[in-house]
XYZ file of C-alpha atoms in Angstrom:
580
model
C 15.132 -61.581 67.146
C 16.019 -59.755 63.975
C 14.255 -56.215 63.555
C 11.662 -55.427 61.239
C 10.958 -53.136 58.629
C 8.207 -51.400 58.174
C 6.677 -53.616 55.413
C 7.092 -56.606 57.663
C 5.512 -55.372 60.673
C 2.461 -53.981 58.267
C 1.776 -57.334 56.975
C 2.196 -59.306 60.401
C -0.957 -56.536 61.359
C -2.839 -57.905 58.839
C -2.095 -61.301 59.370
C -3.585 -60.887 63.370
C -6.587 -58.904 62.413
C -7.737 -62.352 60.201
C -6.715 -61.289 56.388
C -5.739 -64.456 54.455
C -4.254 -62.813 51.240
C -3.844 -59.608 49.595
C -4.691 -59.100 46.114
C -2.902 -56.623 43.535
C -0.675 -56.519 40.968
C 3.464 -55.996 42.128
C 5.363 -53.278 41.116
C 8.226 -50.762 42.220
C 6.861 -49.090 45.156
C 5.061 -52.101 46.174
C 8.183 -54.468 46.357
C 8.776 -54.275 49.833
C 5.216 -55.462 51.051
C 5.126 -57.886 48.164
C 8.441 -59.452 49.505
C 7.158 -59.525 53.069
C 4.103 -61.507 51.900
C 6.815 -64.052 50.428
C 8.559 -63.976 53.909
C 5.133 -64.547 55.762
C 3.335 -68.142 55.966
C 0.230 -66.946 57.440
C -0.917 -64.434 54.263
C -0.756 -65.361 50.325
C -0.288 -62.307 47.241
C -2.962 -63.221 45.166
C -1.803 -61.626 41.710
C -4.196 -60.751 39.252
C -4.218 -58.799 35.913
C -5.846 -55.815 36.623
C -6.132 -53.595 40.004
C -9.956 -52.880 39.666
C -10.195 -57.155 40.270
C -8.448 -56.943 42.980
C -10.925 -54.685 44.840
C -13.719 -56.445 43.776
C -12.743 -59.493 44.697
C -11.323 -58.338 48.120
C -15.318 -56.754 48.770
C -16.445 -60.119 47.390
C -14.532 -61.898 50.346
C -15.092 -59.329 52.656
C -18.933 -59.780 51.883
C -19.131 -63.390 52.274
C -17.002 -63.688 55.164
C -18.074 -60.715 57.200
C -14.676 -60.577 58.049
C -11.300 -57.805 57.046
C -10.078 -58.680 53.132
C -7.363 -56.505 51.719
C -6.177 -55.256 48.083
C -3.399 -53.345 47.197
C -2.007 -50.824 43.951
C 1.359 -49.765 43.278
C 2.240 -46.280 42.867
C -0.245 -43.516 40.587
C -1.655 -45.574 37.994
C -1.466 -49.070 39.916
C -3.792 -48.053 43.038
C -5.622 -45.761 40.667
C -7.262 -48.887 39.137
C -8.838 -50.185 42.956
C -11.033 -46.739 42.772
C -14.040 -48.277 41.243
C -14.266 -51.689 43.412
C -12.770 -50.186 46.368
C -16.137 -47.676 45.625
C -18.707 -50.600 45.148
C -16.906 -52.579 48.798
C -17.401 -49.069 50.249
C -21.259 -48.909 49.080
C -22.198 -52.717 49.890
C -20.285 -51.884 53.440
C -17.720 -54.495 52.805
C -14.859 -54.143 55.389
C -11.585 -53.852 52.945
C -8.105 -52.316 53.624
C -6.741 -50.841 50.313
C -3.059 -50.388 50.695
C -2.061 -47.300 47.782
C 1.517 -47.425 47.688
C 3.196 -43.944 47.055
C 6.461 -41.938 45.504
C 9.123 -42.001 47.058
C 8.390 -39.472 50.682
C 11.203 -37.136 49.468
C 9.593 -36.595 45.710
C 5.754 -35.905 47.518
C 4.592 -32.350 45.806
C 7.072 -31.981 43.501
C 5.604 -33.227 40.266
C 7.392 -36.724 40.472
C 7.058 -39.636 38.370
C 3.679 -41.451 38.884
C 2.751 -38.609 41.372
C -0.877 -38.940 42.906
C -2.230 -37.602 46.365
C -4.128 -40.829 46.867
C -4.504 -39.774 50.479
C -6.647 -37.218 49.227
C -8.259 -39.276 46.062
C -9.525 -42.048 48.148
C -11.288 -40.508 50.659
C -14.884 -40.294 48.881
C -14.943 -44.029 48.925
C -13.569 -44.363 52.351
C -13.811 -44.390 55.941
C -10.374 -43.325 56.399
C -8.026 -42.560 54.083
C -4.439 -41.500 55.246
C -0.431 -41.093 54.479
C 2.306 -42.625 56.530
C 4.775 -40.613 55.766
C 7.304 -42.073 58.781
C 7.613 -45.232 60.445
C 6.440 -43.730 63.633
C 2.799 -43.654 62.460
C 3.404 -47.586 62.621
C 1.165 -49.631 63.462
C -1.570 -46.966 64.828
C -2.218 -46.147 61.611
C -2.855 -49.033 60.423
C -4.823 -50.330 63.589
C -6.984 -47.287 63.246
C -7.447 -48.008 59.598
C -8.710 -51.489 60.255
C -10.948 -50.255 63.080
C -12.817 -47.583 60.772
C -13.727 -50.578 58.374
C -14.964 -52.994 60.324
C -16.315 -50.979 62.832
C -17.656 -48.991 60.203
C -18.159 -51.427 57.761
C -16.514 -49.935 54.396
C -13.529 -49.276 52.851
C -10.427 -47.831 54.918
C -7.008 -46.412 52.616
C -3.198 -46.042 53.838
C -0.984 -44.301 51.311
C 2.441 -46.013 52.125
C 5.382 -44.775 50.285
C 8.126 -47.603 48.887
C 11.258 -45.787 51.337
C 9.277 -45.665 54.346
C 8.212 -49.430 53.817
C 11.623 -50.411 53.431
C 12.782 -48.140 56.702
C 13.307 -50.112 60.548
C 10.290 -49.929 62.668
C 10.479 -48.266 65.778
C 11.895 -50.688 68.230
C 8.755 -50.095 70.559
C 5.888 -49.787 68.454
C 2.890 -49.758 69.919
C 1.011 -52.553 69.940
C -3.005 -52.843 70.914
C -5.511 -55.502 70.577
C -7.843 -55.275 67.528
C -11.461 -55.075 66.878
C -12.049 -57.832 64.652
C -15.826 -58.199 65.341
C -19.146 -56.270 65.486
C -21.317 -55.499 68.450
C -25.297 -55.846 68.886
C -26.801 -52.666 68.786
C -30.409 -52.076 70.516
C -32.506 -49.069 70.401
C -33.164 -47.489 73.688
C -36.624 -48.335 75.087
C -38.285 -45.262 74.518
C -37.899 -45.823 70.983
C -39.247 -49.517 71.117
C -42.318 -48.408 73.174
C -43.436 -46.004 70.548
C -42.863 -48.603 67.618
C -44.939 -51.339 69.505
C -47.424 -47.966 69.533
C -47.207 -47.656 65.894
C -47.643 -50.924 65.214
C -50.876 -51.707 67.676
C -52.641 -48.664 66.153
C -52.181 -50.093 62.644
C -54.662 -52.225 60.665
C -52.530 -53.153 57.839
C -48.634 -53.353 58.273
C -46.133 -54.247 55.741
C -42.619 -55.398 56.124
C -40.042 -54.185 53.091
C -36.292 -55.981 54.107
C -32.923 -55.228 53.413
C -29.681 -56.600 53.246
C -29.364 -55.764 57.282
C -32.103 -58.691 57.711
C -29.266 -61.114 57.620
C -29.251 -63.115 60.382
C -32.655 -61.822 61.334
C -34.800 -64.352 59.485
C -36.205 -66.456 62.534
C -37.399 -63.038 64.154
C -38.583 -61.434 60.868
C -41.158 -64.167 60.479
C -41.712 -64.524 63.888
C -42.729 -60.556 64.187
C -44.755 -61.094 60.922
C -46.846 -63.828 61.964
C -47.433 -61.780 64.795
C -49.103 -58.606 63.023
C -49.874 -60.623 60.261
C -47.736 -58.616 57.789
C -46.636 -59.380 54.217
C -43.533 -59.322 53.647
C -41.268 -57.722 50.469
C -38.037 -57.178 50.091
C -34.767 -55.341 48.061
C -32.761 -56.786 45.926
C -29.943 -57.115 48.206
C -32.467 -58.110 50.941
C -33.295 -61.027 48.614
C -31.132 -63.978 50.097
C -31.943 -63.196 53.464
C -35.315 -62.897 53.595
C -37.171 -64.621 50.623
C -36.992 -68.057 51.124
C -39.047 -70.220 53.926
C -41.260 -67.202 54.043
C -45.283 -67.542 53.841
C -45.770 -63.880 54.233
C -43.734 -63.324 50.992
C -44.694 -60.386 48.358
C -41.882 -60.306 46.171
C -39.483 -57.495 45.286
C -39.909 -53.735 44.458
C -38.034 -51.547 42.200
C -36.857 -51.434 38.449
C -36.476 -55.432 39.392
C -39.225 -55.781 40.286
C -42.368 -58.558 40.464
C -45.145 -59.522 42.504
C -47.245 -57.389 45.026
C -44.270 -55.998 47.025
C -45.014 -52.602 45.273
C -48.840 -52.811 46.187
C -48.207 -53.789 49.804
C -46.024 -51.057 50.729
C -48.548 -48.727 49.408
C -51.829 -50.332 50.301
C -50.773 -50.456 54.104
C -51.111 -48.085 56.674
C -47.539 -48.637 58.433
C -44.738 -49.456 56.645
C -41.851 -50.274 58.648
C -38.070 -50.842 56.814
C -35.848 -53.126 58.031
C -32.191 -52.800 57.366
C -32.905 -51.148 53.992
C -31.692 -48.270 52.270
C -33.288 -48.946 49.163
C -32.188 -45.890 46.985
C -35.829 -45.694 44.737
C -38.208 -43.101 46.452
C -40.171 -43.306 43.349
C -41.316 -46.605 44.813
C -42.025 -46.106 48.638
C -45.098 -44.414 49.375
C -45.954 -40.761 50.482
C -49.016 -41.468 52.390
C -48.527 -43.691 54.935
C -46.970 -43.589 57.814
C -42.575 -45.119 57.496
C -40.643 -46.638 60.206
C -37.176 -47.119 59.620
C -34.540 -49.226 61.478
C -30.983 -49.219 60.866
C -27.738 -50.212 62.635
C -26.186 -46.918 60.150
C -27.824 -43.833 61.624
C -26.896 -41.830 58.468
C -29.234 -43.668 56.604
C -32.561 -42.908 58.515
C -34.761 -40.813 56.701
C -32.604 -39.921 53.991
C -35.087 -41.840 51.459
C -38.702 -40.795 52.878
C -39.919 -38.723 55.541
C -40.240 -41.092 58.366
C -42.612 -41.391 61.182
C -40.270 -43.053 63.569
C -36.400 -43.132 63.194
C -35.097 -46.429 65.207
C -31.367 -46.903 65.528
C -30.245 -50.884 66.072
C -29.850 -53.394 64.296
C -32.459 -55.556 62.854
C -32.588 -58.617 64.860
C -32.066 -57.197 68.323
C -34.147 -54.113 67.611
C -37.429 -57.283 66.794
C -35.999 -59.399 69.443
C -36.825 -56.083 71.932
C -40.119 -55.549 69.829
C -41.665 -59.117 69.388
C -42.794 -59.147 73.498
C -44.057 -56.024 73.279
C -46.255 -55.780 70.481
C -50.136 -57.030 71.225
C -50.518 -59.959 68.756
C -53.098 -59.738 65.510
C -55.782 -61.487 64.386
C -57.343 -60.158 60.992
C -55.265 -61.453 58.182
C -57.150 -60.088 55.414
C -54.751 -57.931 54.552
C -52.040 -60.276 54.443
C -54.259 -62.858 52.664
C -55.128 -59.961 50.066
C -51.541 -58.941 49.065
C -50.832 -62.931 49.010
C -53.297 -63.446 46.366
C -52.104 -60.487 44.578
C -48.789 -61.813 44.352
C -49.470 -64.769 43.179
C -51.798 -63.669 40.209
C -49.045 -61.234 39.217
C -46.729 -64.345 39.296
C -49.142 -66.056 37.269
C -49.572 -63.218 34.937
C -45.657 -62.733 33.908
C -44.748 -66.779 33.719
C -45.631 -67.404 30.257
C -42.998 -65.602 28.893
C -40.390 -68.214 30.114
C -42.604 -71.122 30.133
C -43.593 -70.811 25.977
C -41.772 -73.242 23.158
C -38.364 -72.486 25.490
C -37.103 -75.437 24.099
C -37.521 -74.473 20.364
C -37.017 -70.757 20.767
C -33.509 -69.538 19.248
C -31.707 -67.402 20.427
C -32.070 -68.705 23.577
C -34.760 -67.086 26.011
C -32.277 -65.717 28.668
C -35.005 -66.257 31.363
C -34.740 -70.565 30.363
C -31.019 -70.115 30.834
C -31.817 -68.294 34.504
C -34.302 -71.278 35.208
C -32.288 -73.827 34.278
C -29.335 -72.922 35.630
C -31.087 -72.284 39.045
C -32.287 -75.949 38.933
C -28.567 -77.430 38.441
C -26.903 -75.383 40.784
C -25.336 -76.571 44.162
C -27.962 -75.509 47.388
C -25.079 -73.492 48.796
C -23.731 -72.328 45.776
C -22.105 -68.540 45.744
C -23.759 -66.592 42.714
C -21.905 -63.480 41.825
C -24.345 -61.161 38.924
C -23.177 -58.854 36.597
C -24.860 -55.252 36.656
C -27.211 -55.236 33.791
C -29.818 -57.858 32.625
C -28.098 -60.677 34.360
C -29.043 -58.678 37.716
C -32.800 -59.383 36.532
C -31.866 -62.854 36.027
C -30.672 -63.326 39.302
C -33.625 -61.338 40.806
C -36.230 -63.362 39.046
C -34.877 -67.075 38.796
C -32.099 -67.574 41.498
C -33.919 -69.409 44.672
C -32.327 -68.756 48.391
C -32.928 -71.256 50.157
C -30.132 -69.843 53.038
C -27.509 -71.255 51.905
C -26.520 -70.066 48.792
C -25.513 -66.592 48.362
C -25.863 -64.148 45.993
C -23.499 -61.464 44.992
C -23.680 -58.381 42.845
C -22.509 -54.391 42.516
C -26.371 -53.786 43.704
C -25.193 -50.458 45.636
C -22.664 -49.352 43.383
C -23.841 -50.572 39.756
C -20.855 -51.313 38.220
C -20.247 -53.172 34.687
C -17.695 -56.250 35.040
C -17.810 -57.177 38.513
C -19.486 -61.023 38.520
C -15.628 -62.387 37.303
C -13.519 -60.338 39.897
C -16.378 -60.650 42.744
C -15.885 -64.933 41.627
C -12.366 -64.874 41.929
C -12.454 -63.593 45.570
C -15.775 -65.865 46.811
C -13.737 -69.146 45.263
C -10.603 -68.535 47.081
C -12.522 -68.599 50.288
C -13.679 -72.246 49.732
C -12.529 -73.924 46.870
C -14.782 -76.831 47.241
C -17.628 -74.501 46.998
C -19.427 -74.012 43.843
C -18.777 -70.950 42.476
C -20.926 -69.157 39.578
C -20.310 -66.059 37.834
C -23.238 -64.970 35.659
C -21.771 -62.944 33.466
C -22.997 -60.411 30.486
C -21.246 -60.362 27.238
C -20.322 -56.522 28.231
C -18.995 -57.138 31.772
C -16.939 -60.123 31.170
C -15.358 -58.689 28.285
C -14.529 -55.480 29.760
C -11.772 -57.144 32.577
C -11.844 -60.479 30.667
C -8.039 -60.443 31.128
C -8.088 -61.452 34.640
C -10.217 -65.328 33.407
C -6.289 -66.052 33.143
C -6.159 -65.358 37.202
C -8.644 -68.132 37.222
C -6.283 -70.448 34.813
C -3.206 -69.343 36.834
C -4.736 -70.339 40.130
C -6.662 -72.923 38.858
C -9.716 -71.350 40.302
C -13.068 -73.613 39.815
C -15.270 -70.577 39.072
C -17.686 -71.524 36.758
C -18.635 -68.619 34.167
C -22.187 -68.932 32.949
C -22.124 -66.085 29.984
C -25.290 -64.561 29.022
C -23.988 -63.685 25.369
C -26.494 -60.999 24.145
C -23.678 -59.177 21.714
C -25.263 -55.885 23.572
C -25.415 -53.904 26.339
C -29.101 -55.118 26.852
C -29.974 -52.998 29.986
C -28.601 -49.806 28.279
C -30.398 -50.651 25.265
C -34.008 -50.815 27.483
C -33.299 -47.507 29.149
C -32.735 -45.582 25.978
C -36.277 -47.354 24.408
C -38.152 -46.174 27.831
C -36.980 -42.818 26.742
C -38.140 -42.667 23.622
C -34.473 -42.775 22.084
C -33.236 -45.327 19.475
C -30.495 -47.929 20.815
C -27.225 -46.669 19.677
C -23.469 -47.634 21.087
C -25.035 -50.607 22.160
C -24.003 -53.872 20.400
C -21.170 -55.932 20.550
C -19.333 -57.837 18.184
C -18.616 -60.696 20.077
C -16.055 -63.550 19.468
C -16.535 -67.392 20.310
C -15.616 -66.770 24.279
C -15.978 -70.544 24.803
C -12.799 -70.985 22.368
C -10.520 -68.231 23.658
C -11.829 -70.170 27.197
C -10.206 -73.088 25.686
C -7.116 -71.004 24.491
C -6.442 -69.609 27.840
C -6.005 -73.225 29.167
C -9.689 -73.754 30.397
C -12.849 -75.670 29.766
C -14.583 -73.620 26.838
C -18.348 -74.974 25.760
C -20.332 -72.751 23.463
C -24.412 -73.267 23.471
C -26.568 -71.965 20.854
C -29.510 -74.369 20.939
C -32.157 -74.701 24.155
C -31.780 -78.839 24.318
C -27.749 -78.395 23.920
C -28.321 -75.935 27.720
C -28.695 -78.338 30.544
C -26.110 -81.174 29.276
C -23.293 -78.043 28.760
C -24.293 -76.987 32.088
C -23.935 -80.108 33.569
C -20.212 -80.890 32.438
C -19.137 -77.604 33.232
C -20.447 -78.058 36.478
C -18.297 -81.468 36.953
C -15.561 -80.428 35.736
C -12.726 -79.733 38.089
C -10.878 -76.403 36.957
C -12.095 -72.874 35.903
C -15.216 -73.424 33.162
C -16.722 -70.906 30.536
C -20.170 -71.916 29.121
C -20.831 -69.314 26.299
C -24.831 -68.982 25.523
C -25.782 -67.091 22.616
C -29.077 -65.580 24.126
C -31.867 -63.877 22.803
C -30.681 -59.574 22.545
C -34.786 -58.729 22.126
C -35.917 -60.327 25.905
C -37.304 -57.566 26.423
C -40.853 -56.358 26.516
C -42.231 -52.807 26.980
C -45.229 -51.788 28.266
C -47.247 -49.580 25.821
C -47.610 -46.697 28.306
C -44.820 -45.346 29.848
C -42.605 -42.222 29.836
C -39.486 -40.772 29.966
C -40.082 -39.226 33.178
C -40.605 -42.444 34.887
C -37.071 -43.198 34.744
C -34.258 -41.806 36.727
C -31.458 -43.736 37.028
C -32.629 -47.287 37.728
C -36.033 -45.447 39.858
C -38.984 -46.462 37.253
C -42.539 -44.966 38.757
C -44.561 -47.849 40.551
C -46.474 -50.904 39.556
C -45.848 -51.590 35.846
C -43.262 -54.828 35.641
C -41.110 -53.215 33.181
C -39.306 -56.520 32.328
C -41.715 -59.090 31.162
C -40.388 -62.085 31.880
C -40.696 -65.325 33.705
C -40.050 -65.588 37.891
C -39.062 -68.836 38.011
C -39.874 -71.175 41.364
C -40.822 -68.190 42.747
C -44.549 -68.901 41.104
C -44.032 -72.100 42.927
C -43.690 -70.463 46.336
C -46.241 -68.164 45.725
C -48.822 -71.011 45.198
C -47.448 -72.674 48.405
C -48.067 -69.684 50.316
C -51.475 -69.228 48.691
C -52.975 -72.509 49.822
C -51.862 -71.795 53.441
C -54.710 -68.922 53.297
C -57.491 -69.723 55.677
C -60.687 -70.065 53.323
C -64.225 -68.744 54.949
């Protein structure tokens, strides 16, 4: 059996802990892996056009699959690029391994071509971030890497330098078995016994759900039929927890609609679940918080909490449920119900008026309709920006489709790159990137991935010609819009250019037919919709004060726009209400 080099027995790691491909761009120090990828059946190089897309779209797959993805840069300014999607994989907990190739070992401190320490550069957006600097360190290093992000779940970096990848690996390397899975995690029973406490002394409980609800569903409506609980959610909590829910409230934060915001406030317990919603400006002060997490870092590090409960979400209720004495009054409940569905009712107009005449086109018809003609377990990835109220508003879960976005991180240009990764999972799976004029055009180069691969991603582009949410956050504070529009060409014909389906929409009844034969047809597919920039509506009282960062002060729906089915749902759940 011939020996290996390093490079070969780094990507045959890989290759066993479940990674399918490894996206970057080739280059000098970089060859060696590169060429063992050629070598190897079992792994693809996905090349794209820009490093930053190859992070996102590694975090994409790593999201949707639960499972290890991998990205790699070439020397200095090649693994420079990952930073800012290795960042947002790092913040949504996606389990990536970012391979930063290096200078030459010999030329390390001495001002060299290309020179970065990206041992050291990395490690803010990392688990574990560290240089092989001799084939020895093989393949520990790199098995401990892997551990630290998925047992950590986050971003892990090895610096390898091109000589060392090309050197013979030790002829008995050791060689473990990996972790390629997560445990359950339970809180000891102590801490269950004094949440059933908590939750028997209260009179009015509210449930607000994060992105660790997944895979919970079945117990979070169990436990809130049990203390008759309404239920809100997160943004990232959305796909897990909204749909096939009667005890649903609706979402809190800049996002916002519906009573979420009321119940957490109105309540006397409000518990988190698998949240670490970053607004404090919208939980309350005065009631008592529960949190539970599977991360312990992240108790209590957004309110003063009551109770700190460490496990995860659906063995921490599955513990809970039997213990918990069951309750009868829903008035509560019934109360923030009714709320939510008035504010529903309040805010639908906006989407639901002369749609069909209105030009530009209403953004919020574009949301609704394209929700409507969507596959059930289509793969949504959102652009930061207006497109992330889009989603919040208009895109039903229904548990099969997911939904994908920078939501932690809140980076521009990430629905394309986040695409490319989700549709080389499944390419029979309906893939839809709603994208902002501002995001797509900042890393539009890598579209021509989807041409080269002949990726089916399916770009829906809200054309605004501005950087709408930027534009709403300097009117909140009083400041003129400035920097803020875009002079836009016809993206639908340099679609076509590039080798793709191009369609350009600029009138409502043109909308769902476009839709429609981008949606049939069989390669990549941009629909370019020139969309109303002034979708926006302000309410008459509010100050500068009430925003920091994306954390707007309370109640007011900032956004006026339509919700979408979500009305629907909230009628549903309405005439479930017992009636006296």
């Amino acid at each position: 059996m011939a020996k290996q080099n390093v490079a070969e027995q780094f990507v045959d790691i890989l290759t066993r802990a479940g990674v399918k491909r490894l996206y970057g761009v080739v280059g000098d120090s970089l060859n060696p892996v590169v060429d063992a990828i050629r070598r190897n059946a079992a792994i693809d190089w996905i090349q794209v056009r820009h490093e930053e897309v190859a992070a996102f779209a590694a975090g994409a797959e790593a999201q949707l699959t639960g499972k290890l993805a991998a990205c790699a840069g070439s020397c200095g300014p090649g693994n420079l690029h990952l930073i800012n999607g290795l960042y947002d994989a790092h913040r949504s907990m996606a389990p990536v391994l970012a391979l930063a190739s290096h200078i030459p070992s010999s030329e390390i401190g001495l001002g060299y071509f290309q020179e970065t320490h990206p041992d050291q550069l990395f490690r803010e957006c990392s688990h574990y971030s560290e240089l092989i600097s001799s084939p020895k360190q093989m393949p520990r290093v790199l098995q401990t890497a892997i551990q630290h992000a998925i047992g950590r779940g986050g971003v892990s970096v090895l610096a390898l330098p091109g000589d060392i990848a090309s050197e013979q690996a030790p002829d008995k390397a050791i060689d473990h078995a990996l972790v390629t899975s997560l445990p359950s995690v339970r809180p000891g029973d102590s801490e269950i016994d004094k949440l059933a406490d908590l939750i028997d002394r209260a009179k009015r409980v509210t449930l607000f759900c994060g992105s660790g609800t997944a895979g919970a569903h079945a117990e979070v409506m169990e436990f809130a039929e049990r203390v008759k609980s309404p239920v809100g959610h997160a943004l990232r909590g959305k796909e897990w927890i909204q749909y096939d829910n009667p005890y649903d409230v609706g979402m809190s934060g800049l996002l916002g609609y519906g009573a979420a915001y009321e119940a957490t406030h109105e309540c006397d317990l409000l518990i988190l679940l698998g949240t670490d919603f970053p607004y404090n400006a919208f939980l309350p002060d005065d009631v008592k918080i529960v949190q539970v997490d599977v991360r312990p870092e992240h108790l209590g590090r957004r309110s003063k909490l009551d109770l700190a409960v460490w496990g995860d979400v659906k063995e921490t209720l599955r513990c809970l449920i039997p213990r918990v004495q069951a309750k009868s009054d829903r008035r509560f409940l019934d109360k923030m119900l009714k709320k939510h569905a008035d504010a529903l009712e309040g805010v639908v107009k906006a989407y639901t008026r002369k749609v069909e005449k209105h030009v530009p086109i209403h953004p919020e018809f574009v949301a609704s309709v394209l929700d409507e003609l969507a596959d059930d377990d289509a793969v949504f990835t959102v652009d930061t920006g207006m497109c992330n109220v889009w989603a919040a508003r208009y895109i039903s879960p229904n548990g099969r489709r997911r939904i994908i976005g920078s939501f932690s991180h809140g980076s521009m240009a990430n629905a394309l790159p986040q695409a490319i990764g989700a549709q080389f999972i499944d390419r029979n799976r309906q893939v839809i990137s709603m994208s902002g004029d501002g995001g797509f055009s900042m890393l539009m180069g890598d579209f021509l991935t989807l041409v080269q691969y002949e990726l089916p991603v399916k770009i829906v582009l809200f054309n605004n010609s501005s950087l709408g949410m930027v534009e709403l956050e300097m009117l909140v504070a009083g400041l003129p819009s400035y920097g803020t529009a875009n002079r836009n060409p016809d993206f639908a014909a340099i679609a076509r250019a590039a080798g793709a389906y191009g369609v350009r929409v600029e009138k409502p009844k043109q909308l769902a037919g476009a839709l429609k034969d981008a949606f049939k047809h069989k390669g990549p597919a941009l629909v370019d919709i020139v969309t109303d920039p002034n979708a926006l509506s302000i309410p008459p009282k509010i100050s500068a004060e009430m925003v920091s960062g994306f954390a707007l002060s309370a109640s007011k729906i900032v956004l006026d726009g339509g919700v979408g089915r979500m009305l629907q749902m909230a009628r549903s759940n309405l005439r479930n209400v017992p009636r006296p």
